[in-house]
Every structure is written in C-alpha cells, then in structure tokens.
Tab-separated table of C-alpha atoms in Angstrom:
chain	number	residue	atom	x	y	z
A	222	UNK	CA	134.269	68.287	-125.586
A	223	UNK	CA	133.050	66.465	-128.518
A	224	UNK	CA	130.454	64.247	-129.019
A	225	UNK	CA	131.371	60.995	-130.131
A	226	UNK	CA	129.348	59.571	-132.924
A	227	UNK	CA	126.588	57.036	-132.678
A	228	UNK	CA	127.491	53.938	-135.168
A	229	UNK	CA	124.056	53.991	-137.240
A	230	UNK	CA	122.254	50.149	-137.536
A	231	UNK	CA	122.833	48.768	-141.072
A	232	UNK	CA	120.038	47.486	-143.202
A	233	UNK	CA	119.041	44.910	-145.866
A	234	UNK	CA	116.100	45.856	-147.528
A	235	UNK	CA	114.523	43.410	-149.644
A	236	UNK	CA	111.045	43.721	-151.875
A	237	UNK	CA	110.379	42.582	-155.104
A	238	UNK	CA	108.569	45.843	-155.431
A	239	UNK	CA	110.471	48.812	-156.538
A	240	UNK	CA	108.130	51.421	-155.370
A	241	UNK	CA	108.028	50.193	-152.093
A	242	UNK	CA	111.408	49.468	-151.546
A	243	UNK	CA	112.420	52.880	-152.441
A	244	UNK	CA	109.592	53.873	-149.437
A	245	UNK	CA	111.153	51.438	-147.125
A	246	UNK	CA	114.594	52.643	-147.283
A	247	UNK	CA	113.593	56.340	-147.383
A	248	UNK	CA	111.573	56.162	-143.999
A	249	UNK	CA	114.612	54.190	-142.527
A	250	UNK	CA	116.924	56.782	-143.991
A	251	UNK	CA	115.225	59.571	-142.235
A	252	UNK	CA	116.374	57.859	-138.758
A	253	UNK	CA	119.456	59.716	-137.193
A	254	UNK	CA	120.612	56.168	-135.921
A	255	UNK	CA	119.443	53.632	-139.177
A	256	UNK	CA	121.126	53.370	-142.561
A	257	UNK	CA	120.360	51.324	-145.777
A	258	UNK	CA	123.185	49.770	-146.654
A	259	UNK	CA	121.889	47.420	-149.756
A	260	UNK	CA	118.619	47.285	-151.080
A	261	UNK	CA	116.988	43.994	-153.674
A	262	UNK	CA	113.882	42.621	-155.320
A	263	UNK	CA	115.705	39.229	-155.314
A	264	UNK	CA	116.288	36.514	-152.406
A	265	UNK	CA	119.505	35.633	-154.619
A	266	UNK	CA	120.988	39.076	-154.558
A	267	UNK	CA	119.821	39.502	-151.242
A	268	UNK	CA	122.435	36.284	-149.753
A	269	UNK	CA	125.271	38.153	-152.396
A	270	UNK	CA	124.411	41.737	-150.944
A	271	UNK	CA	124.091	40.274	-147.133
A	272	UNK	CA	127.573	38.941	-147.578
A	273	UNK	CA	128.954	41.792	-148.649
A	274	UNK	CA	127.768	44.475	-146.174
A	275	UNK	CA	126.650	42.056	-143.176
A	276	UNK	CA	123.933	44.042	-142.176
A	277	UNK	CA	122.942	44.500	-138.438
A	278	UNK	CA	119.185	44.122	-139.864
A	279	UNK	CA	117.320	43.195	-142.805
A	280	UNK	CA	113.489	44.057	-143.579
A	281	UNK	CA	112.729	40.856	-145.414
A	282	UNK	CA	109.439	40.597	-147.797
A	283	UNK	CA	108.047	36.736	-148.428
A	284	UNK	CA	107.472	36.943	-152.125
A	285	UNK	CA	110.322	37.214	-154.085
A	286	UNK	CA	111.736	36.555	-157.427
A	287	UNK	CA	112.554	33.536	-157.840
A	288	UNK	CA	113.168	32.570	-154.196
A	289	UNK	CA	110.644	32.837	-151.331
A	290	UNK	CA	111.407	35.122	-148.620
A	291	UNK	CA	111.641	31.796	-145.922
A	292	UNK	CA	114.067	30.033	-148.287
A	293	UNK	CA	115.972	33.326	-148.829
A	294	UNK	CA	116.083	33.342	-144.370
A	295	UNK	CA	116.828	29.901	-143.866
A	296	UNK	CA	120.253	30.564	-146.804
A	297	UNK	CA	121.203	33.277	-144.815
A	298	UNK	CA	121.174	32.365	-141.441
A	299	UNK	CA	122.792	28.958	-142.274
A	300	UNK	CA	125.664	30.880	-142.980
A	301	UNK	CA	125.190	33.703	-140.587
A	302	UNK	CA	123.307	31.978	-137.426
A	303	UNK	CA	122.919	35.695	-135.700
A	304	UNK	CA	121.458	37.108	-138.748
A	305	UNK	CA	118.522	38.956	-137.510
A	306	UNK	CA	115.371	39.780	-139.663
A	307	UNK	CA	112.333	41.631	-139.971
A	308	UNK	CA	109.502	40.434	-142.463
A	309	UNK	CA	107.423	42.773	-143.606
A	310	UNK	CA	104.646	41.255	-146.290
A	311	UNK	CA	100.687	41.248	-147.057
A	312	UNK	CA	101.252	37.846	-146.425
A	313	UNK	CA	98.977	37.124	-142.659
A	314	UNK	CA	97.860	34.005	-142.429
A	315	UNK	CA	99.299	31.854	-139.446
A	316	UNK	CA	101.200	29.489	-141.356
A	317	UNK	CA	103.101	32.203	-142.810
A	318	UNK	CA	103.517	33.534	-139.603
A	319	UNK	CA	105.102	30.278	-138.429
A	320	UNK	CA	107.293	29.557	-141.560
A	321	UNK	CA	108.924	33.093	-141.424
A	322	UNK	CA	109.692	32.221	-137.424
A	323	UNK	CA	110.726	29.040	-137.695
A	324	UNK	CA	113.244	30.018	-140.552
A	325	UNK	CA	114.879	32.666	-137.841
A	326	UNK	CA	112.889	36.107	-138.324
A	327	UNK	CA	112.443	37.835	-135.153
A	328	UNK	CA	110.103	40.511	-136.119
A	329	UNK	CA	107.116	39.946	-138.515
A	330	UNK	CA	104.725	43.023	-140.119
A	331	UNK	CA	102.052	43.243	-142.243
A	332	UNK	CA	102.299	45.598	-144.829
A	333	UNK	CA	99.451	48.371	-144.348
A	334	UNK	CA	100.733	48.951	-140.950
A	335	UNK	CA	102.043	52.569	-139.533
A	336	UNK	CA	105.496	53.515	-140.049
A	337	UNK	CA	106.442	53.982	-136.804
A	338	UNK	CA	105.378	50.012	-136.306
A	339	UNK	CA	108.364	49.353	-138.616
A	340	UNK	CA	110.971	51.768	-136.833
A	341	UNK	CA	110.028	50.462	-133.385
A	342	UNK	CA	110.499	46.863	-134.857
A	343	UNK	CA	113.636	47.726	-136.245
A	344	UNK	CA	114.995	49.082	-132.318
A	345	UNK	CA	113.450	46.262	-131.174
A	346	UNK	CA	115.282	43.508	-132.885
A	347	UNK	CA	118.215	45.364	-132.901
A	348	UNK	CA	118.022	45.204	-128.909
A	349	UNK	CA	117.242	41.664	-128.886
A	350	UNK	CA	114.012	41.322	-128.437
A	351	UNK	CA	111.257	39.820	-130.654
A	352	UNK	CA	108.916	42.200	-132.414
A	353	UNK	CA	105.242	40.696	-132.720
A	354	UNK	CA	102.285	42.942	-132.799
A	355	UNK	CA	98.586	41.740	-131.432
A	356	UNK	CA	97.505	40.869	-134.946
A	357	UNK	CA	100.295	38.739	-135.837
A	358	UNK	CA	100.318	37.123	-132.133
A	359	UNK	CA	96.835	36.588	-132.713
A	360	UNK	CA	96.748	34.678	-136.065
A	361	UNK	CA	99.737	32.506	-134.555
A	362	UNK	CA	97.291	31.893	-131.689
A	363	UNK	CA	94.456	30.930	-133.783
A	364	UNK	CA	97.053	27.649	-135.640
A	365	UNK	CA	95.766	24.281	-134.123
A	366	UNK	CA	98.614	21.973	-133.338
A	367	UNK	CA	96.180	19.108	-134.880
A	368	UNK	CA	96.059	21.755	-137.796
A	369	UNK	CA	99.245	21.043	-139.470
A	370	UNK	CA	99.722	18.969	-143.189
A	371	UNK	CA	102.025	16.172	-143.762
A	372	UNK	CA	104.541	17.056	-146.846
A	373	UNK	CA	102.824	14.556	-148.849
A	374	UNK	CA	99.387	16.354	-147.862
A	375	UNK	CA	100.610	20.037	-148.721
A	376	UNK	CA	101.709	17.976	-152.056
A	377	UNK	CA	98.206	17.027	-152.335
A	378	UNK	CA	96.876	20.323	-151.379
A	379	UNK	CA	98.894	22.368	-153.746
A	380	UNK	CA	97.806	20.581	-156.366
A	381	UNK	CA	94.486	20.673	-155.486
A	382	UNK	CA	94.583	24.133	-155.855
A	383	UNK	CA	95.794	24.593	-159.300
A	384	UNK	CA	92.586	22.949	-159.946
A	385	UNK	CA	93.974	19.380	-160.587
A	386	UNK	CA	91.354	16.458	-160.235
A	387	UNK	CA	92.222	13.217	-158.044
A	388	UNK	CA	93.508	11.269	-160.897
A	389	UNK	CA	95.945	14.389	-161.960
A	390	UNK	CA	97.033	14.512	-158.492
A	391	UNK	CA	97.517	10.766	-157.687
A	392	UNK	CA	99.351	10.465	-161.933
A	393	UNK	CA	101.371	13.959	-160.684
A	394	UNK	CA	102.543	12.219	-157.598
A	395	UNK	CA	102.619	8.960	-158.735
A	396	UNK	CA	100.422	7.257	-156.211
A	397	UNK	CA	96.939	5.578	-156.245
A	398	UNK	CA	93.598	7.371	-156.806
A	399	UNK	CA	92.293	5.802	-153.241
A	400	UNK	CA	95.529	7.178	-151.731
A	401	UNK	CA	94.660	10.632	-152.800
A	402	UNK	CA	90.870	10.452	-151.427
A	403	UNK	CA	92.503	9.677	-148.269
A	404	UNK	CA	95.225	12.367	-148.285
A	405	UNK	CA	92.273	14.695	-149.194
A	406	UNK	CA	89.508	13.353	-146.226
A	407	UNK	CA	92.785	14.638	-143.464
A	408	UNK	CA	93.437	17.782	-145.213
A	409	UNK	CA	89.788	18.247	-144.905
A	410	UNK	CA	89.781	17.381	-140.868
A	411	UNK	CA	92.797	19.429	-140.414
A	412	UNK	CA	91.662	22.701	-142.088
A	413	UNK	CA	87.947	21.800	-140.426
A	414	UNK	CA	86.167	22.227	-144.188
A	415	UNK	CA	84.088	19.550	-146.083
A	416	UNK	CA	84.692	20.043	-149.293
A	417	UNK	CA	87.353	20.893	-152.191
A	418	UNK	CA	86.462	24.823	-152.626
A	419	UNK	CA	86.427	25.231	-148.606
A	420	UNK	CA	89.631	23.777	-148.893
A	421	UNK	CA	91.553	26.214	-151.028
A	422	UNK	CA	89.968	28.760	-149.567
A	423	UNK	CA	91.103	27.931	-145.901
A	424	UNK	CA	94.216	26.713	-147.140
A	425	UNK	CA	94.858	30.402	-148.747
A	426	UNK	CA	93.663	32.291	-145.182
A	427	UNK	CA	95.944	30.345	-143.333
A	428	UNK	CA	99.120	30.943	-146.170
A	429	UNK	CA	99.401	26.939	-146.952
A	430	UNK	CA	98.693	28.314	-150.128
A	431	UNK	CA	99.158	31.580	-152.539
A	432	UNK	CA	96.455	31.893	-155.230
C-alpha cells in the first residue's frame, strides 16, 4: 500500500543578514516535514513574498531594511489575521519582547540559541501553541506595568539618546524647555534611573531604544 505524503509546513524567512538567512533556511531545509518557500532581508519584500506563497510560518528578524520587523508583523497580519510568526533576533530586552507579541508573533528567540530551539518553535506554532522559552518569559516578567512611556515620552527619550540637549528636544518637538524637564523627571521614575546616561542605558536593556 502506499504511503501517502506528508504536506511539508511552508516558511518565510526573513533577515537582513545574508549569511544567516542562508543558515536559517538550510537547518529548516534539512526537516523531512519543513520547506522554505521565500526567503528576504526586507520587511517590504517580505509582505510581497508572504502574499505570494502564504506561508504556514515565517521566522521573522526585528531589524530590517527599511522597515522594523513589528511594523513588517503588524502589515501582514492586518491583511492575513492567522498569519503566524516566529521572531528570531539579538534583540532581548522586554519591551521588545512585548512589541513583537503585541504585533501577533507567537514564538519569540534569541539568536545564539540551539537549533533545535528553533525547529521545536517552528512545530510548536505550527500546532497552535505559543513558543516562549524561560529567558524570554523571564525578561517579559521582569516589565513593570508602572514601567511603560507615554508616546510623547519615548519622543523625548529617543531624542535623548541621539545625544540631543533639552532645548534640541523641546525646539525638535516643538514644546517648552520646562515641558521637557518634566517629560524627562517620569522617564526617569519609570525606568527607576536618576540621571540622563542611566537613562539610555536602561532604555537600551529594556529595547525602548537601539544604539
């Protein structure tokens, strides 16, 4: 009698790095029941190439060209609510974390990890589950609902770390100097520092920030 054939899971593989895309899709393509069908450095191409193979998966990176990984998520799964994705990234800190989910992934991954990490996620989400390991759970653990910015305060904040003084930021934003010492005494509460440098550095753990 024959054996009737398994239909393999599809995926998107997106990374802005060529060398590591190429070793993403090759340990996928090893798997008797995973195929790459479309592979991208660029969150643009990635919504073109997503449309045109509907993949059952994609392993989604958070720096892009051009496009962040979350944006490039959010596109996506306005159009295709039941897209499911896997981020993979260096990027760890908790807001990341929380962007990424919020935007619709269902798996998350920090680069460096093993490679069976990655396959298992894959099964995982394929199955329907949700694929966080103790690290990431961990750093999402560690985010203080108290902890969170205002847009007008990561406006401030982003600023602040491209090295901008108060009256840059309040002429950039185009509000008062006394508004921007204010904006900058919460940021301070919420990340728990007391000063500018503590700041940016917190603000970079936690991915509010990318230096």
């Amino acid at each position: 009698m024959a054996v009737q054939a398994t239909t393999k899971i599809k995926v998107l593989v997106v990374d802005d790095h060529p060398v590591v895309r190429v070793g993403i899709s090759t340990i996928i393509d090893t798997q008797a029941d995973m195929t790459v069908v479309a592979e991208t450095g660029s969150g643009e191409e990635a919504i073109s190439l997503f449309r045109e193979h509907l993949p059952d998966l994609t392993v989604m990176d958070l720096r892009l060209e051009r496009m962040s990984g979350v944006a490039c998520i959010r596109k996506i799964r306005k159009e295709f609510p039941e897209a499911r994705f896997v981020v993979l990234t260096t990027y760890r800190g908790d807001e990341d974390i929380h962007q990424a989910l919020q935007a619709g992934a269902v798996g998350y991954l920090i680069k460096g990890m093993p490679r069976q990490l990655l396959l298992d996620a894959l099964r995982r989400v394929h199955a329907g589950d949700r694929f966080l390991p103790p690290s990431v759970t961990e750093a999402l653990a560690s985010r203080k609902p108290d902890g969170e910015l205002s847009p007008r305060e990561h406006q401030v904040l982003l600023l602040l770390a491209r090295g901008k003084s108060n009256k840059e930021i309040a002429s950039a934003l185009g509000i008062a100097e006394v508004t921007v010492k204010c904006h900058l005494s919460m940021i301070f509460l919420r990340l728990n520092v007391t000063d500018r440098t503590q700041a940016i550095i917190a603000a970079a753990q936690r991915g509010l920030v990318h230096l």
